[in-house]
CSV table of C-alpha atoms and ligand atoms in Angstrom, one decimal:
chain,number,residue,atom,x,y,z
A,1,UNK,CA,5.4,21.9,-1.5
A,2,UNK,CA,4.1,24.0,1.3
A,3,UNK,CA,6.2,25.7,3.8
A,4,UNK,CA,5.4,27.6,7.1
A,5,UNK,CA,6.9,30.9,8.2
A,6,UNK,CA,7.1,31.6,12.0
A,7,UNK,CA,8.0,34.7,13.9
A,8,UNK,CA,8.9,34.9,17.5
A,9,UNK,CA,5.8,35.4,19.7
A,10,UNK,CA,5.4,37.6,22.8
A,11,UNK,CA,2.7,35.6,24.5
A,12,UNK,CA,0.1,32.8,24.0
A,13,UNK,CA,-3.3,33.1,25.5
A,14,UNK,CA,-6.9,32.0,25.2
A,15,UNK,CA,-8.9,28.7,25.4
A,16,UNK,CA,-8.5,26.1,22.6
A,17,UNK,CA,-9.5,22.6,21.5
A,18,UNK,CA,-7.2,20.5,19.6
A,19,UNK,CA,-8.5,17.9,17.0
A,20,UNK,CA,-9.5,14.3,18.0
A,21,UNK,CA,-7.1,11.7,19.1
A,22,UNK,CA,-5.6,9.9,16.1
A,23,UNK,CA,-5.2,6.6,17.7
A,24,UNK,CA,-8.6,6.5,19.0
A,25,UNK,CA,-10.2,7.8,15.8
A,26,UNK,CA,-8.5,5.0,13.8
A,27,UNK,CA,-9.9,2.4,16.2
A,28,UNK,CA,-13.4,3.8,16.2
A,29,UNK,CA,-13.5,3.2,12.4
A,30,UNK,CA,-12.0,-0.3,12.5
A,31,UNK,CA,-14.0,-1.6,15.5
A,32,UNK,CA,-17.2,0.2,14.5
A,33,UNK,CA,-16.9,-1.5,11.1
A,34,UNK,CA,-16.8,-5.0,12.6
A,35,UNK,CA,-19.2,-4.2,15.2
A,36,UNK,CA,-23.0,-5.2,15.0
A,37,UNK,CA,-25.3,-2.0,14.5
A,38,UNK,CA,-24.4,1.6,14.4
A,39,UNK,CA,-21.4,3.3,15.9
A,40,UNK,CA,-21.5,7.2,16.1
A,41,UNK,CA,-18.3,9.0,16.5
A,42,UNK,CA,-18.0,12.5,17.8
A,43,UNK,CA,-14.6,14.3,17.9
A,44,UNK,CA,-13.3,12.1,15.0
A,45,UNK,CA,-9.8,13.3,13.7
A,46,UNK,CA,-10.6,14.2,9.9
A,47,UNK,CA,-6.9,14.2,9.1
A,48,UNK,CA,-5.3,12.4,6.2
A,49,UNK,CA,-4.2,9.4,8.3
A,50,UNK,CA,-7.7,8.6,9.8
A,51,UNK,CA,-9.4,9.4,6.5
A,52,UNK,CA,-7.2,6.7,5.0
A,53,UNK,CA,-8.6,4.2,7.3
A,54,UNK,CA,-12.1,5.4,6.4
A,55,UNK,CA,-11.3,4.8,2.7
A,56,UNK,CA,-10.0,1.3,3.4
A,57,UNK,CA,-13.2,0.3,5.2
A,58,UNK,CA,-15.3,1.8,2.3
A,59,UNK,CA,-13.3,-0.5,0.1
A,60,UNK,CA,-14.2,-3.4,2.4
A,61,UNK,CA,-17.9,-2.6,2.0
A,62,UNK,CA,-18.7,-0.3,4.8
A,63,UNK,CA,-21.1,2.7,4.5
A,64,UNK,CA,-19.3,5.4,6.3
A,65,UNK,CA,-20.3,9.1,6.3
A,66,UNK,CA,-18.1,11.7,7.9
A,67,UNK,CA,-19.3,15.2,8.2
A,68,UNK,CA,-16.4,17.3,9.9
A,69,UNK,CA,-15.7,15.6,13.1
A,70,UNK,CA,-18.8,13.4,13.0
A,71,UNK,CA,-18.9,9.9,11.7
A,72,UNK,CA,-21.5,7.3,11.5
A,73,UNK,CA,-20.7,3.8,10.8
A,74,UNK,CA,-23.1,0.9,9.9
A,75,UNK,CA,-21.2,-2.0,11.4
A,76,UNK,CA,-21.2,-5.3,9.3
A,77,UNK,CA,-20.2,-7.6,12.2
A,78,UNK,CA,-17.1,-9.8,12.5
A,79,UNK,CA,-17.8,-11.6,9.2
A,80,UNK,CA,-19.5,-9.1,7.2
A,81,UNK,CA,-16.5,-7.3,5.3
A,82,UNK,CA,-16.2,-7.9,1.6
A,83,UNK,CA,-13.2,-8.6,-0.6
A,84,UNK,CA,-11.8,-5.2,-1.9
A,85,UNK,CA,-11.8,-4.7,-5.6
A,86,UNK,CA,-8.2,-3.0,-5.5
A,87,UNK,CA,-5.2,-2.9,-3.0
A,88,UNK,CA,-6.2,-1.0,0.2
A,89,UNK,CA,-4.2,2.2,0.4
A,90,UNK,CA,-3.1,3.5,3.8
A,91,UNK,CA,-1.3,6.6,2.7
A,92,UNK,CA,1.3,7.7,5.4
A,93,UNK,CA,-0.4,5.7,8.2
A,94,UNK,CA,1.6,3.1,10.1
A,95,UNK,CA,-1.4,2.6,12.4
A,96,UNK,CA,-3.8,1.7,9.6
A,97,UNK,CA,-1.6,-0.8,7.9
A,98,UNK,CA,-0.5,-2.7,11.0
A,99,UNK,CA,-3.9,-2.9,12.7
A,100,UNK,CA,-5.9,-3.6,9.5
A,101,UNK,CA,-3.4,-6.4,8.8
A,102,UNK,CA,-4.6,-8.2,11.9
A,103,UNK,CA,-8.1,-7.9,10.7
A,104,UNK,CA,-7.4,-8.9,7.3
A,105,UNK,CA,-5.3,-12.0,8.3
A,106,UNK,CA,-8.6,-13.7,9.6
A,107,UNK,CA,-10.9,-12.9,6.7
A,108,UNK,CA,-12.2,-15.5,4.1
A,109,UNK,CA,-10.7,-13.4,1.2
A,110,UNK,CA,-7.3,-12.2,0.0
A,111,UNK,CA,-6.0,-8.5,-0.2
A,112,UNK,CA,-3.1,-6.3,-0.8
A,113,UNK,CA,-2.1,-3.2,1.3
A,114,UNK,CA,0.0,-0.5,0.1
A,115,UNK,CA,0.9,3.1,1.0
A,116,UNK,CA,3.0,6.2,0.1
A,117,UNK,CA,6.8,6.3,-0.2
A,118,UNK,CA,7.3,6.8,3.5
A,119,UNK,CA,5.2,3.8,4.5
A,120,UNK,CA,7.1,1.6,2.2
A,121,UNK,CA,10.1,2.1,4.5
A,122,UNK,CA,8.3,1.0,7.7
A,123,UNK,CA,9.2,-2.3,9.1
A,124,UNK,CA,6.5,-4.9,9.1
A,125,UNK,CA,8.3,-8.0,10.4
A,126,UNK,CA,7.1,-7.0,13.8
A,127,UNK,CA,3.5,-7.9,12.7
A,128,UNK,CA,4.3,-10.4,10.1
A,129,UNK,CA,6.1,-12.9,12.5
A,130,UNK,CA,3.4,-13.1,15.1
A,131,UNK,CA,0.6,-13.2,12.6
A,132,UNK,CA,2.4,-16.1,10.8
A,133,UNK,CA,2.5,-17.9,14.2
A,134,UNK,CA,-1.2,-17.6,14.3
A,135,UNK,CA,-1.5,-19.3,11.0
A,136,UNK,CA,-1.9,-16.2,8.9
A,137,UNK,CA,-0.6,-16.0,5.3
A,138,UNK,CA,1.1,-12.7,5.1
A,139,UNK,CA,4.1,-11.3,3.3
A,140,UNK,CA,5.9,-8.1,2.3
A,141,UNK,CA,8.7,-7.0,0.2
A,142,UNK,CA,11.9,-8.5,2.0
A,143,UNK,CA,14.9,-6.3,2.5
A,144,UNK,CA,17.8,-6.2,4.9
A,145,UNK,CA,16.3,-8.9,7.2
A,146,UNK,CA,12.9,-7.2,7.3
A,147,UNK,CA,9.8,-6.9,5.4
A,148,UNK,CA,8.1,-3.8,4.0
A,149,UNK,CA,4.9,-2.7,2.3
A,150,UNK,CA,3.1,-3.6,0.0
A,151,UNK,CA,1.8,-6.5,2.1
A,152,UNK,CA,-0.1,-9.5,0.6
A,153,UNK,CA,-2.4,-11.2,2.8
A,154,UNK,CA,-4.4,-14.5,2.1
A,155,UNK,CA,-7.3,-14.8,4.6
A,156,UNK,CA,-6.9,-17.9,6.8
A,157,UNK,CA,-8.2,-19.7,9.6
A,158,UNK,CA,-6.4,-18.4,12.6
A,159,UNK,CA,-5.3,-20.1,16.0
A,160,UNK,CA,-4.9,-18.3,19.2
A,161,UNK,CA,-1.5,-17.9,20.9
A,162,UNK,CA,0.4,-16.4,23.6
A,163,UNK,CA,2.9,-13.8,22.2
A,164,UNK,CA,5.9,-12.1,24.1
A,165,UNK,CA,6.5,-9.2,22.2
A,166,UNK,CA,10.0,-7.9,22.1
A,167,UNK,CA,9.0,-4.4,21.8
A,168,UNK,CA,6.5,-2.1,23.6
A,169,UNK,CA,4.3,-1.2,20.6
A,170,UNK,CA,0.5,-0.7,20.6
A,171,UNK,CA,0.5,-1.3,16.9
A,172,UNK,CA,1.9,-4.8,17.2
A,173,UNK,CA,-0.2,-5.5,20.3
A,174,UNK,CA,-3.3,-4.3,18.6
A,175,UNK,CA,-2.6,-6.2,15.3
A,176,UNK,CA,-2.4,-9.4,17.4
A,177,UNK,CA,-5.5,-8.7,19.5
A,178,UNK,CA,-7.4,-8.0,16.4
A,179,UNK,CA,-6.4,-11.1,14.7
A,180,UNK,CA,-7.3,-12.9,18.1
A,181,UNK,CA,-10.8,-11.8,17.6
A,182,UNK,CA,-10.8,-14.1,14.6
A,183,UNK,CA,-9.0,-17.0,16.2
A,184,UNK,CA,-10.1,-20.0,18.1
A,185,UNK,CA,-9.4,-19.8,21.8
A,186,UNK,CA,-7.5,-17.0,23.9
A,187,UNK,CA,-4.8,-14.8,22.4
A,188,UNK,CA,-2.4,-13.2,24.9
A,189,UNK,CA,0.1,-10.4,24.3
A,190,UNK,CA,2.7,-9.7,27.0
A,191,UNK,CA,4.8,-6.5,26.4
A,192,UNK,CA,8.2,-5.5,28.0
A,193,UNK,CA,6.5,-2.2,29.0
A,194,UNK,CA,2.9,-1.1,28.7
A,195,UNK,CA,2.1,0.6,25.4
A,196,UNK,CA,-1.1,2.7,24.8
A,197,UNK,CA,-4.1,0.6,25.5
A,198,UNK,CA,-6.9,2.3,23.4
A,199,UNK,CA,-7.7,-1.1,21.5
A,200,UNK,CA,-8.3,-2.9,24.8
A,201,UNK,CA,-10.4,0.0,26.2
A,202,UNK,CA,-12.6,0.3,23.1
A,203,UNK,CA,-13.1,-3.4,22.7
A,204,UNK,CA,-14.4,-3.5,26.3
A,205,UNK,CA,-16.5,-0.5,25.7
A,206,UNK,CA,-18.1,-2.4,22.9
A,207,UNK,CA,-18.9,-5.3,24.9
A,208,UNK,CA,-15.9,-7.8,24.4
A,209,UNK,CA,-14.3,-9.4,27.4
A,210,UNK,CA,-10.7,-8.4,27.5
A,211,UNK,CA,-8.3,-9.2,30.3
A,212,UNK,CA,-6.0,-6.5,31.2
A,213,UNK,CA,-3.3,-7.6,33.6
A,214,UNK,CA,-0.6,-5.0,32.7
A,215,UNK,CA,1.5,-5.7,30.7
A,216,UNK,CA,-0.3,-8.8,29.7
A,217,UNK,CA,-3.6,-8.5,27.6
A,218,UNK,CA,-5.9,-11.5,26.5
A,219,UNK,CA,-8.9,-11.7,24.3
A,220,UNK,CA,-11.1,-14.7,23.6
A,221,UNK,CA,-11.8,-15.2,19.7
A,222,UNK,CA,-15.2,-15.0,18.1
A,223,UNK,CA,-16.8,-12.3,20.5
A,224,UNK,CA,-19.4,-9.9,19.1
A,225,UNK,CA,-18.8,-6.2,19.3
A,226,UNK,CA,-21.8,-3.9,19.7
A,227,UNK,CA,-21.8,-0.4,18.0
A,228,UNK,CA,-21.7,2.4,20.5
A,229,UNK,CA,-21.4,6.2,20.7
A,230,UNK,CA,-17.7,7.1,20.9
A,231,UNK,CA,-16.6,10.7,22.0
A,232,UNK,CA,-13.1,11.1,20.9
A,233,UNK,CA,-11.1,13.3,23.2
A,234,UNK,CA,-8.5,15.8,21.8
A,235,UNK,CA,-5.2,14.3,21.0
A,236,UNK,CA,-2.6,14.8,23.8
A,237,UNK,CA,0.1,14.4,21.0
A,238,UNK,CA,-1.3,17.4,19.2
A,239,UNK,CA,-1.9,19.3,22.6
A,240,UNK,CA,1.7,18.8,23.4
A,241,UNK,CA,2.9,21.4,20.8
A,242,UNK,CA,0.7,24.0,22.6
A,243,UNK,CA,1.7,22.8,26.0
A,244,UNK,CA,5.3,23.4,25.3
A,245,UNK,CA,4.5,26.8,23.5
A,246,UNK,CA,2.6,27.8,26.6
A,247,UNK,CA,5.5,27.1,28.8
A,248,UNK,CA,8.3,28.6,26.7
A,249,UNK,CA,6.7,31.7,25.4
A,250,UNK,CA,7.0,34.5,28.0
A,251,UNK,CA,3.8,35.8,29.5
A,252,UNK,CA,1.7,32.9,28.3
A,253,UNK,CA,-1.6,31.7,29.9
A,254,UNK,CA,-3.4,29.0,27.8
A,255,UNK,CA,-6.2,26.5,28.5
A,256,UNK,CA,-6.5,23.4,26.3
A,257,UNK,CA,-9.9,21.8,26.7
A,258,UNK,CA,-10.9,18.1,26.5
A,259,UNK,CA,-7.5,16.6,26.1
A,260,UNK,CA,-7.2,12.7,26.3
A,261,UNK,CA,-5.5,11.8,29.6
A,262,UNK,CA,-5.2,8.0,29.3
A,263,UNK,CA,-2.4,6.9,31.6
A,264,UNK,CA,-0.5,5.2,28.9
A,265,UNK,CA,-0.3,8.6,27.1
A,266,UNK,CA,0.5,11.1,29.7
A,267,UNK,CA,4.3,10.7,29.9
A,268,UNK,CA,4.7,14.3,28.6
A,269,UNK,CA,2.8,15.7,31.6
A,270,UNK,CA,5.2,13.8,33.9
A,271,UNK,CA,8.2,15.2,32.1
A,272,UNK,CA,6.9,18.7,32.3
A,273,UNK,CA,6.2,18.4,36.1
A,274,UNK,CA,9.7,16.9,36.6
A,275,UNK,CA,11.3,19.7,34.7
A,276,UNK,CA,9.5,22.2,36.8
A,277,UNK,CA,6.9,23.5,34.3
A,278,UNK,CA,3.7,25.2,35.2
A,279,UNK,CA,1.0,22.7,34.1
A,280,UNK,CA,-2.2,22.0,35.7
A,281,UNK,CA,-4.7,19.4,34.9
A,282,UNK,CA,-8.4,20.3,35.7
A,283,UNK,CA,-11.8,18.8,35.5
A,284,UNK,CA,-11.0,15.2,34.6
A,285,UNK,CA,-13.7,12.7,33.6
A,286,UNK,CA,-14.0,9.4,32.2
A,287,UNK,CA,-16.1,9.0,28.9
A,288,UNK,CA,-16.3,5.9,26.7
A,289,UNK,CA,-13.7,4.3,29.0
A,290,UNK,CA,-11.2,7.1,28.0
A,291,UNK,CA,-10.1,9.7,30.8
A,292,UNK,CA,-9.9,13.4,29.5
A,293,UNK,CA,-9.5,16.8,31.1
A,294,UNK,CA,-8.5,20.4,30.6
A,295,UNK,CA,-4.8,21.4,30.7
A,296,UNK,CA,-3.7,24.9,31.9
A,297,UNK,CA,-0.3,26.2,31.0
A,298,UNK,CA,1.5,29.2,32.4
A,299,UNK,CA,4.7,30.6,31.2
A,300,UNK,CA,7.4,29.7,33.6
A,301,UNK,CA,9.2,32.5,35.4
A,302,UNK,CA,12.0,30.3,36.6
A,303,UNK,CA,14.2,28.1,34.5
A,304,UNK,CA,13.2,24.4,33.7
A,305,UNK,CA,15.6,21.9,34.9
A,306,UNK,CA,17.1,19.1,32.5
A,307,UNK,CA,16.1,15.5,33.3
A,308,UNK,CA,16.6,11.9,32.2
A,309,UNK,CA,14.0,10.2,30.3
A,310,UNK,CA,14.0,6.5,29.4
A,311,UNK,CA,12.7,3.1,30.4
A,312,UNK,CA,9.0,2.4,30.9
A,313,UNK,CA,8.2,6.1,30.4
A,314,UNK,CA,9.3,6.0,26.6
A,315,UNK,CA,6.1,4.1,25.3
A,316,UNK,CA,4.0,6.7,27.2
A,317,UNK,CA,5.6,9.7,25.3
A,318,UNK,CA,7.0,8.2,22.2
A,319,UNK,CA,5.2,10.6,19.8
A,320,UNK,CA,6.1,13.6,21.8
A,321,UNK,CA,9.9,13.2,21.9
A,322,UNK,CA,10.5,15.8,19.0
A,323,UNK,CA,8.6,18.4,21.0
A,324,UNK,CA,10.3,17.4,24.3
A,325,UNK,CA,13.6,17.9,22.5
A,326,UNK,CA,12.5,21.6,21.8
A,327,UNK,CA,11.5,22.0,25.5
A,328,UNK,CA,14.8,20.5,26.5
A,329,UNK,CA,16.7,23.2,24.6
A,330,UNK,CA,15.5,25.7,27.1
A,331,UNK,CA,16.2,23.6,30.3
A,332,UNK,CA,19.3,24.1,32.5
A,333,UNK,CA,21.6,21.1,32.2
A,334,UNK,CA,21.8,18.0,30.0
A,335,UNK,CA,18.5,16.3,29.2
A,336,UNK,CA,19.1,12.6,28.4
A,337,UNK,CA,16.7,10.8,26.1
A,338,UNK,CA,17.5,7.0,26.1
A,339,UNK,CA,15.8,3.7,25.3
A,340,UNK,CA,14.1,5.4,22.3
A,341,UNK,CA,15.5,3.4,19.3
A,342,UNK,CA,11.8,3.1,17.9
A,343,UNK,CA,12.1,6.7,16.9
A,344,UNK,CA,14.4,5.6,14.1
A,345,UNK,CA,11.5,3.9,12.4
A,346,UNK,CA,8.8,6.4,12.7
A,347,UNK,CA,7.5,8.8,10.0
A,348,UNK,CA,11.1,9.8,9.7
A,349,UNK,CA,14.2,8.7,11.7
A,350,UNK,CA,13.2,11.2,14.4
A,351,UNK,CA,16.5,11.1,16.3
A,352,UNK,CA,18.4,12.2,13.2
A,353,UNK,CA,15.7,14.6,11.9
A,354,UNK,CA,14.9,16.6,15.0
A,355,UNK,CA,18.6,16.8,16.1
A,356,UNK,CA,19.9,18.0,12.7
A,357,UNK,CA,17.1,20.6,12.3
A,358,UNK,CA,17.2,21.9,15.8
A,359,UNK,CA,20.9,22.2,15.5
A,360,UNK,CA,20.4,24.6,12.4
A,361,UNK,CA,18.5,26.9,14.8
A,362,UNK,CA,21.5,26.9,17.3
A,363,UNK,CA,20.5,24.1,19.7
A,364,UNK,CA,23.2,21.9,21.1
A,365,UNK,CA,22.1,18.2,20.6
A,366,UNK,CA,24.2,15.1,20.3
A,367,UNK,CA,22.6,12.1,18.6
A,368,UNK,CA,22.8,8.7,20.3
A,369,UNK,CA,22.0,5.4,18.9
A,370,UNK,CA,18.8,5.1,21.1
A,371,UNK,CA,18.2,8.8,21.9
A,372,UNK,CA,19.6,12.2,22.3
A,373,UNK,CA,21.7,14.4,24.7
A,374,UNK,CA,20.3,18.0,24.7
A,375,UNK,CA,22.5,20.7,26.3
A,376,UNK,CA,20.6,23.8,27.6
A,377,UNK,CA,19.7,26.4,27.8
A,378,UNK,CA,20.5,27.7,24.3
A,379,UNK,CA,19.2,30.8,22.6
A,380,UNK,CA,17.5,29.7,19.3
A,381,UNK,CA,17.7,31.7,16.1
A,382,UNK,CA,15.5,31.6,13.1
A,383,UNK,CA,16.6,29.4,10.3
A,384,UNK,CA,15.5,27.5,7.2
A,385,UNK,CA,14.7,24.0,8.4
A,386,UNK,CA,13.0,20.9,6.9
A,387,UNK,CA,10.3,18.7,8.3
A,388,UNK,CA,11.6,15.6,6.3
A,389,UNK,CA,7.9,14.8,5.6
A,390,UNK,CA,7.3,14.1,9.3
A,391,UNK,CA,4.2,15.9,10.8
A,392,UNK,CA,5.5,15.9,14.3
A,393,UNK,CA,8.9,17.2,13.3
A,394,UNK,CA,7.3,20.0,11.3
A,395,UNK,CA,5.1,21.3,14.2
A,396,UNK,CA,7.9,20.8,16.7
A,397,UNK,CA,10.0,23.2,14.5
A,398,UNK,CA,7.1,25.6,14.3
A,399,UNK,CA,7.0,25.9,18.1
A,400,UNK,CA,10.8,26.2,18.3
A,401,UNK,CA,10.4,29.2,15.8
A,402,UNK,CA,8.1,30.9,18.3
A,403,UNK,CA,11.0,31.3,20.8
A,404,UNK,CA,13.8,31.9,18.0
A,405,UNK,CA,15.2,35.4,17.3
A,406,UNK,CA,14.2,36.4,13.8
A,407,UNK,CA,12.0,34.4,11.3
A,408,UNK,CA,11.9,30.5,10.9
A,409,UNK,CA,10.9,28.8,7.7
A,410,UNK,CA,9.8,25.3,7.8
A,411,UNK,CA,9.7,23.6,4.5
A,412,UNK,CA,7.8,20.6,3.4
A,413,UNK,CA,4.8,21.1,5.8
A,414,UNK,CA,2.0,19.5,3.8
A,415,UNK,CA,2.5,16.5,6.2
A,416,UNK,CA,1.0,18.4,9.2
A,417,UNK,CA,-2.5,17.5,7.5
A,418,UNK,CA,-1.9,13.9,8.6
A,419,UNK,CA,-2.6,14.5,12.2
A,420,UNK,CA,-3.4,18.2,12.7
A,421,UNK,CA,-5.6,20.0,10.2
A,422,UNK,CA,-5.8,23.6,11.2
A,423,UNK,CA,-2.5,23.8,13.2
A,424,UNK,CA,-1.2,27.0,11.7
A,425,UNK,CA,-4.6,28.8,12.1
A,426,UNK,CA,-4.9,27.7,15.8
A,427,UNK,CA,-1.4,29.0,16.5
A,428,UNK,CA,-2.4,32.4,14.9
A,429,UNK,CA,-5.3,32.6,17.1
A,430,UNK,CA,-3.5,32.2,20.4
A,431,UNK,CA,-0.2,34.0,19.6
A,432,UNK,CA,0.5,37.6,20.1
A,433,UNK,CA,3.4,38.6,17.9
B,1,S3P,C1,0.2,4.1,17.7
B,1,S3P,C2,1.3,3.5,18.4
B,1,S3P,C3,2.6,4.1,18.5
B,1,S3P,C4,2.6,5.6,17.9
B,1,S3P,C5,1.8,5.8,16.8
B,1,S3P,C6,0.3,5.5,16.9
B,1,S3P,C7,-1.1,3.6,17.7
B,1,S3P,O1,3.4,3.4,17.6
B,1,S3P,O2,3.9,5.9,17.7
B,1,S3P,O3,1.8,7.2,16.4
B,1,S3P,O4,-2.2,4.3,17.4
B,1,S3P,O5,-1.3,2.4,18.1
B,1,S3P,P1,4.0,1.9,18.0
B,1,S3P,O6,2.9,1.1,18.5
B,1,S3P,O7,4.7,1.4,16.8
B,1,S3P,O8,5.0,2.3,19.0
């Protein structure tokens, strides 16, 4: 099992690009596969999660060739997928299993979908229930009132529906919209708060009519998608680690180029500004219906202030909460993170894992059922910590290591490959010891 050793840094400087957006990369493979004609993807994230999606669609009869961050897909159209000869394997990727289930539900063949040990603990009732209401035949392993992978899906004729989702989840919303493509009539999803909208944007970019009346999204079934050229921006969830490092490591001045700035993803920028961090967004542009721009970070000379983070902001920064917890350890006062119970069912129980590991480094954090209380500022010290197999926890702890006294060892870091290949090398490039 790999581990990372991190020493404190005296500054971060330079200009960097982070790998492509994970959510957009998954969707490019999926929608490109069921579109007509060729889809060419630039900036594709060749991390383990998205490569698992590529492998699934190969099993479904697609010819996909990936060279580094370039991917070309010969789309088969809505009805061109073929029955896989073995179970589809999604590895560690929750996005793959939930979104692909929506597509598989409307096929005229059956399939099974499985994944690694961590995916088998991810709740699937949230997609099974609405898909059953659409006439899908889908089941998982039943346990403690929920259902878990492996999933068994019998392809069925689907009917459109209006679904009021109890949670703001783009994975749930997208699974239903993708099933809606295969249903008769108009499928609508209404969310309690607006979750990331990459599926809707990409469907529109590929020529489908999608009505987006936040937080209500509708799609008419049977629409043809057209293959397109998709330029994937850098992943703001990966940039977040360097954003926080650029603010916390003294004397830093860092430019991160071409970062995705979709309004449903930029909660972390709002948080940094409210805390008083020196972050500037530059050169914004819209390509393939997705905004992007450069982000300049300058180390703060004045103290950051603690804030309260909750409500509709949570879905817009859900994946950044572990690194926001690191930032909050250096802010003056008590940072309150609430309404974030979803964190308990991510790649790890992120409320428990980030709290316990940062405490080993001297942070003062109290776990709450739906979030954390973080008391700052605290001086962090090097320690031996564990990622719990969670890529975002691993990288957050590495950034904490940059401002800790002494050496930090993060154990169990193979998981970083799921979303950020080259993370440590990039850190080495910008860090001065
Ligand atoms: C994702 C949606 C989010 C996020 C995950 C990626 C997506 O999950 O946490 O990393 O690509 O749709 P939920 O939709 O379950 O909140």
